[in-house]
CSV table of C-alpha atoms in Angstrom, one decimal:
chain,number,residue,atom,x,y,z
A,7,MET,CA,55.3,-132.1,-65.0
A,8,GLU,CA,53.4,-135.0,-63.8
A,9,PHE,CA,50.2,-134.6,-62.0
A,10,ALA,CA,51.6,-135.9,-58.6
A,11,GLN,CA,54.5,-133.2,-59.1
A,12,LEU,CA,52.2,-130.3,-60.1
A,13,GLY,CA,49.9,-131.4,-56.5
A,14,VAL,CA,53.3,-131.1,-54.3
A,15,PHE,CA,54.6,-127.9,-56.3
A,16,LEU,CA,51.4,-126.4,-55.5
A,17,ILE,CA,51.3,-127.3,-51.7
A,18,ALA,CA,54.8,-126.1,-51.4
A,19,THR,CA,53.9,-122.8,-52.8
A,20,LEU,CA,51.0,-122.1,-50.6
A,21,ILE,CA,53.5,-123.2,-47.5
A,22,LEU,CA,55.6,-120.5,-48.8
A,23,ASN,CA,53.3,-118.2,-49.4
A,24,VAL,CA,51.0,-118.2,-46.2
A,25,THR,CA,53.8,-118.8,-43.9
A,26,PRO,CA,54.3,-115.0,-42.2
A,27,GLY,CA,57.7,-113.5,-42.9
A,28,PRO,CA,58.9,-110.2,-44.0
A,29,ASP,CA,56.7,-109.9,-46.9
A,30,MET,CA,53.3,-110.8,-45.7
A,31,ILE,CA,54.3,-108.2,-42.5
A,32,PHE,CA,55.1,-105.8,-45.1
A,33,ALA,CA,51.5,-105.8,-46.9
A,34,ALA,CA,49.7,-106.1,-43.5
A,35,ALA,CA,51.6,-103.3,-41.5
A,36,ASN,CA,50.5,-101.1,-44.4
A,37,GLY,CA,47.5,-102.2,-45.0
A,38,VAL,CA,46.6,-101.5,-41.1
A,39,GLN,CA,48.7,-98.3,-41.5
A,40,ARG,CA,47.3,-96.6,-44.4
A,41,GLY,CA,44.7,-98.6,-45.9
A,42,SER,CA,43.6,-101.6,-48.1
A,43,ALA,CA,45.1,-99.6,-51.2
A,44,ALA,CA,48.6,-99.1,-49.4
A,45,GLY,CA,48.6,-102.8,-48.6
A,46,VAL,CA,47.7,-104.0,-52.3
A,47,VAL,CA,50.2,-101.9,-53.5
A,48,SER,CA,52.9,-103.1,-51.1
A,49,ALA,CA,52.2,-106.6,-52.1
A,50,LEU,CA,52.4,-105.6,-55.8
A,51,GLY,CA,55.8,-104.9,-55.3
A,52,ILE,CA,56.8,-107.9,-53.4
A,53,GLY,CA,55.3,-109.8,-56.4
A,54,CYS,CA,57.7,-108.0,-58.7
A,55,GLY,CA,60.6,-108.8,-56.2
A,56,ALA,CA,59.8,-112.8,-56.8
A,57,LEU,CA,59.7,-112.4,-60.3
A,58,PHE,CA,63.2,-110.4,-60.3
A,59,HIS,CA,63.9,-113.5,-58.5
A,60,ALA,CA,62.8,-116.1,-60.9
A,61,GLY,CA,64.6,-114.5,-63.3
A,62,MET,CA,67.9,-114.8,-61.4
A,63,ALA,CA,67.5,-118.3,-60.9
A,64,ALA,CA,66.7,-119.1,-64.3
A,65,ILE,CA,70.0,-117.6,-65.7
A,66,GLY,CA,72.2,-119.2,-62.8
A,67,VAL,CA,72.7,-115.9,-60.8
A,68,SER,CA,71.0,-117.3,-57.8
A,69,ALA,CA,73.0,-120.5,-58.0
A,70,LEU,CA,76.3,-118.6,-57.6
A,71,ILE,CA,75.1,-116.3,-54.8
A,72,ALA,CA,74.3,-119.6,-53.2
A,73,ALA,CA,77.8,-120.7,-53.9
A,74,SER,CA,79.6,-117.6,-52.8
A,75,ASP,CA,80.0,-116.7,-49.0
A,76,LEU,CA,80.6,-113.0,-49.9
A,77,ALA,CA,77.8,-112.3,-52.2
A,78,PHE,CA,75.4,-114.1,-49.8
A,79,ASP,CA,76.8,-112.7,-47.1
A,80,VAL,CA,76.4,-108.8,-49.2
A,81,LEU,CA,73.1,-109.8,-49.8
A,82,ARG,CA,72.1,-111.0,-46.0
A,83,ILE,CA,73.0,-108.0,-44.7
A,84,GLY,CA,71.9,-105.1,-47.0
A,85,GLY,CA,68.4,-106.9,-46.3
A,86,ALA,CA,68.9,-106.6,-42.9
A,87,LEU,CA,69.8,-103.0,-42.9
A,88,TYR,CA,67.3,-102.4,-44.9
A,89,LEU,CA,64.2,-104.2,-42.8
A,90,ILE,CA,65.9,-102.5,-40.0
A,91,TRP,CA,65.5,-99.4,-41.8
A,92,ILE,CA,61.9,-99.8,-42.7
A,93,GLY,CA,61.7,-100.8,-38.6
A,94,VAL,CA,62.8,-97.3,-37.2
A,95,LYS,CA,60.9,-95.3,-39.7
A,96,ASN,CA,57.6,-96.8,-38.9
A,97,PHE,CA,58.4,-96.7,-35.3
A,98,ARG,CA,59.4,-93.0,-35.2
A,99,GLY,CA,56.9,-92.1,-37.9
A,100,ASN,CA,59.4,-89.4,-39.5
A,101,ASP,CA,58.0,-88.9,-43.0
A,102,GLY,CA,54.8,-87.1,-41.8
A,103,PRO,CA,51.6,-86.9,-40.2
A,104,VAL,CA,48.6,-89.3,-41.7
A,105,PHE,CA,46.9,-91.0,-38.9
A,106,GLY,CA,47.9,-89.2,-35.1
A,107,ASN,CA,50.7,-87.3,-36.2
A,108,THR,CA,52.2,-91.1,-36.2
A,109,VAL,CA,52.2,-93.0,-39.8
A,110,PRO,CA,54.9,-91.9,-42.0
A,111,GLN,CA,53.0,-90.9,-44.9
A,112,VAL,CA,54.6,-92.0,-48.4
A,113,SER,CA,53.3,-92.2,-51.8
A,114,TYR,CA,52.0,-95.4,-53.8
A,115,ARG,CA,55.8,-95.7,-55.8
A,116,GLN,CA,57.3,-95.6,-52.9
A,117,LEU,CA,55.3,-98.4,-51.3
A,118,TYR,CA,55.8,-100.2,-54.1
A,119,LEU,CA,59.3,-99.9,-54.3
A,120,ARG,CA,60.0,-100.6,-50.7
A,121,GLY,CA,57.8,-104.3,-51.1
A,122,MET,CA,59.9,-104.9,-54.1
A,123,LEU,CA,63.2,-104.2,-52.5
A,124,THR,CA,61.8,-106.6,-49.1
A,125,ASN,CA,61.6,-109.2,-51.1
A,126,ILE,CA,64.7,-109.0,-53.6
A,127,LEU,CA,66.9,-108.3,-50.4
A,128,ASN,CA,66.0,-111.5,-48.8
A,129,PRO,CA,68.4,-114.4,-49.8
A,130,LYS,CA,65.4,-116.8,-48.5
A,131,VAL,CA,63.8,-116.2,-51.0
A,132,ALA,CA,66.8,-116.9,-53.8
A,133,LEU,CA,67.8,-120.0,-51.8
A,134,PHE,CA,64.1,-121.6,-52.0
A,135,PHE,CA,64.2,-120.4,-55.8
A,136,ILE,CA,67.1,-123.0,-56.2
A,137,ALA,CA,66.2,-125.4,-53.8
A,138,LEU,CA,62.5,-125.7,-54.9
A,139,LEU,CA,62.4,-125.0,-58.5
A,140,PRO,CA,64.9,-127.1,-60.5
A,141,GLN,CA,63.1,-130.1,-58.6
A,142,PHE,CA,59.8,-129.5,-61.1
A,143,VAL,CA,61.3,-129.1,-64.1
A,144,SER,CA,61.7,-131.7,-67.3
A,145,PRO,CA,64.6,-131.9,-69.8
A,146,GLU,CA,61.6,-133.5,-71.9
A,147,ALA,CA,59.3,-130.5,-71.9
A,148,GLY,CA,62.1,-127.4,-73.3
A,149,ASN,CA,64.2,-125.1,-72.1
A,150,ILE,CA,65.1,-125.5,-68.6
A,151,GLY,CA,65.9,-121.7,-67.5
A,152,MET,CA,62.6,-121.0,-68.8
A,153,GLN,CA,61.2,-123.9,-67.1
A,154,ILE,CA,62.4,-122.3,-63.6
A,155,PHE,CA,61.3,-118.9,-64.9
A,156,LEU,CA,57.5,-119.5,-65.4
A,157,LEU,CA,57.6,-121.7,-62.0
A,158,GLY,CA,59.1,-119.0,-60.1
A,159,CYS,CA,56.9,-116.5,-61.7
A,160,PHE,CA,53.5,-118.7,-60.8
A,161,VAL,CA,55.0,-118.6,-57.0
A,162,GLY,CA,55.4,-114.6,-57.4
A,163,ILE,CA,52.0,-113.9,-58.9
A,164,SER,CA,50.1,-116.1,-56.3
A,165,GLY,CA,52.1,-114.7,-53.5
A,166,ALA,CA,51.1,-111.2,-54.4
A,167,VAL,CA,47.8,-112.4,-54.9
A,168,ILE,CA,47.7,-114.2,-50.8
A,169,ASN,CA,49.9,-111.0,-49.8
A,170,GLY,CA,47.3,-108.4,-51.3
A,171,LEU,CA,43.8,-110.0,-50.0
A,172,VAL,CA,46.0,-109.6,-46.3
A,173,GLY,CA,47.1,-106.1,-47.1
A,174,MET,CA,43.4,-105.3,-47.9
A,175,PHE,CA,41.8,-107.2,-45.1
A,176,ALA,CA,44.5,-105.7,-42.5
A,177,GLY,CA,43.0,-102.4,-44.2
A,178,GLY,CA,39.9,-103.1,-43.1
A,179,ALA,CA,40.9,-103.7,-39.9
A,180,GLY,CA,43.2,-100.5,-39.6
A,181,ARG,CA,40.1,-98.4,-40.2
A,182,LEU,CA,38.8,-99.4,-36.7
A,183,PHE,CA,42.1,-99.0,-34.9
A,184,LEU,CA,43.4,-95.9,-36.5
A,185,GLN,CA,40.5,-93.5,-35.0
A,186,SER,CA,42.3,-93.2,-31.8
A,187,PRO,CA,45.5,-91.3,-32.3
A,188,LYS,CA,46.8,-93.5,-29.4
A,189,ALA,CA,46.4,-96.9,-31.3
A,190,SER,CA,48.0,-95.4,-34.6
A,191,LYS,CA,50.6,-94.6,-32.5
A,192,TRP,CA,50.9,-97.9,-30.9
A,193,ILE,CA,50.6,-100.0,-34.7
A,194,ALA,CA,53.2,-97.8,-35.9
A,195,ARG,CA,55.4,-99.0,-33.0
A,196,VAL,CA,54.7,-102.4,-33.0
A,197,SER,CA,55.3,-102.9,-36.6
A,198,GLY,CA,58.7,-101.0,-36.2
A,199,VAL,CA,59.3,-104.0,-33.5
A,200,LEU,CA,58.6,-106.3,-35.9
A,201,PHE,CA,60.7,-105.1,-38.7
A,202,VAL,CA,63.6,-104.5,-36.7
A,203,GLY,CA,63.4,-107.8,-34.8
A,204,LEU,CA,63.1,-109.4,-38.8
A,205,GLY,CA,66.2,-107.7,-39.8
A,206,ILE,CA,68.2,-109.0,-36.5
A,207,ARG,CA,67.1,-112.7,-37.3
A,208,LEU,CA,68.2,-112.1,-41.0
A,209,PHE,CA,71.3,-110.3,-39.8
A,210,LEU,CA,72.3,-113.3,-37.5
A,211,MET,CA,71.1,-116.5,-40.2
A,212,GLU,CA,73.8,-118.6,-41.3
A,213,ARG,CA,73.5,-120.4,-44.4
A,214,ASN,CA,73.2,-124.2,-44.1
């Protein structure tokens, strides 16, 4: 990859990773509600989801999904229902008491898996990978699939770092707000509404 291409790739990756979306909101919400460690664990799960997309793009599965109306719709609807489910769980707080009997209690393993699924079930990530990454590969550099995978890994790892920082700082802010059961209740409800809104938006998304 030439220096100019590298610069464009880094800028595109940065824009992708700092743009608020389901991944960043998931890490931030868990950081605020459950502490900095929960936000970081959520980000690690999100990063692993991106690595999955990198692998799928490298072997051509993402391109097949993008080309198939049925496969794309299944992924889109599944992702939308999953986000809505997370939102309802957060809004109701029905996993058990943590702060003020309002925040769902989940293990780090569950947060990791939920973060991973949040990313995997987002068809926008798959479309981004197959639209962006092939532009920065070079046949002269060797195996095309491996190049796509390595570029995708960079996107995923850098995204995990950014979302981890967001989750960490959100955890610091959460310690201030969650001293009040009333504030804890409203934070859980707001995060729930955000996820339901993101799920509805994904459900209504049309493929270009």
